[in-house]
């Protein structure tokens, strides 16, 4: 199966043009897609309903959208935007297989004085892959403060590992005539983590590297797909400054549970895509 993650920057590319078509084209062939910076009711992209518009490009995919940030928008003159419009900022997951349930996990945040700090979250999707249900998370962490990212990383990992105890989005479903949801141990976590490899927050998620043994896959600690396949090289990047293409950083990741580490078959970053200031990260996993 092919997994892809893409922070699509409200639909605006490196050239500043809003174009969802080229974003969809760059994700062609993906079985499961995690998107970040997906909005509804945002003035800068003409109040587009991005989840619905993106879903139209993938008619054979199921999809869910989670918006941890949700704000009132005043009605405009002439009825546009209409009364009741809300600005929503969040994550989206699309899947060729049915999405049995979803949750939006709110991540810790602190009140800033002058720098924008939107409520961040992780969208969880329980996907009904035949013979092997799987959890997938689309994640977007704070972009300003390392301490906040570490708090978010720790909270996220706690929720991921508590899934089987919590029962996902519902338990005891038989009482209302529904089937009980599967509780898979394995998961894929994709998104814009706003951290660089081997940073403190990266190590808080993937574990610190041992001087002799490196990182040993273990239950409860995610595995960086690209690192596991020796996919990093000097100068690797997944983000580029639109105003200065010489400024590049690696900020986007695909992590898998320890049980899936041996099933990784490939991982790469598509730096040829121009639909955002980020680039899609791909992973191929034998399911």
XYZ file of N, CA, C and O in Angstrom, residues 57 130 190 198 205 248 282:
28
model
N -11.712 15.319 -6.194
C -10.623 14.821 -7.034
C -10.336 13.337 -6.788
O -9.612 12.708 -7.557
N -8.802 -4.790 4.383
C -9.210 -6.203 4.477
C -8.143 -7.064 5.149
O -6.989 -7.091 4.739
N 1.437 10.383 10.080
C 2.024 11.207 9.024
C 1.679 12.675 9.251
O 0.622 12.986 9.806
N 16.554 14.323 14.543
C 17.428 14.268 15.720
C 17.300 15.478 16.643
O 18.108 15.652 17.557
N 9.794 11.570 20.355
C 8.821 10.719 19.667
C 9.435 9.388 19.235
O 8.898 8.322 19.536
N 15.756 25.706 3.187
C 15.075 24.415 3.139
C 15.248 23.681 4.470
O 16.295 23.789 5.100
N 6.218 10.127 0.872
C 5.576 8.862 0.514
C 6.219 7.709 1.264
O 7.428 7.719 1.536
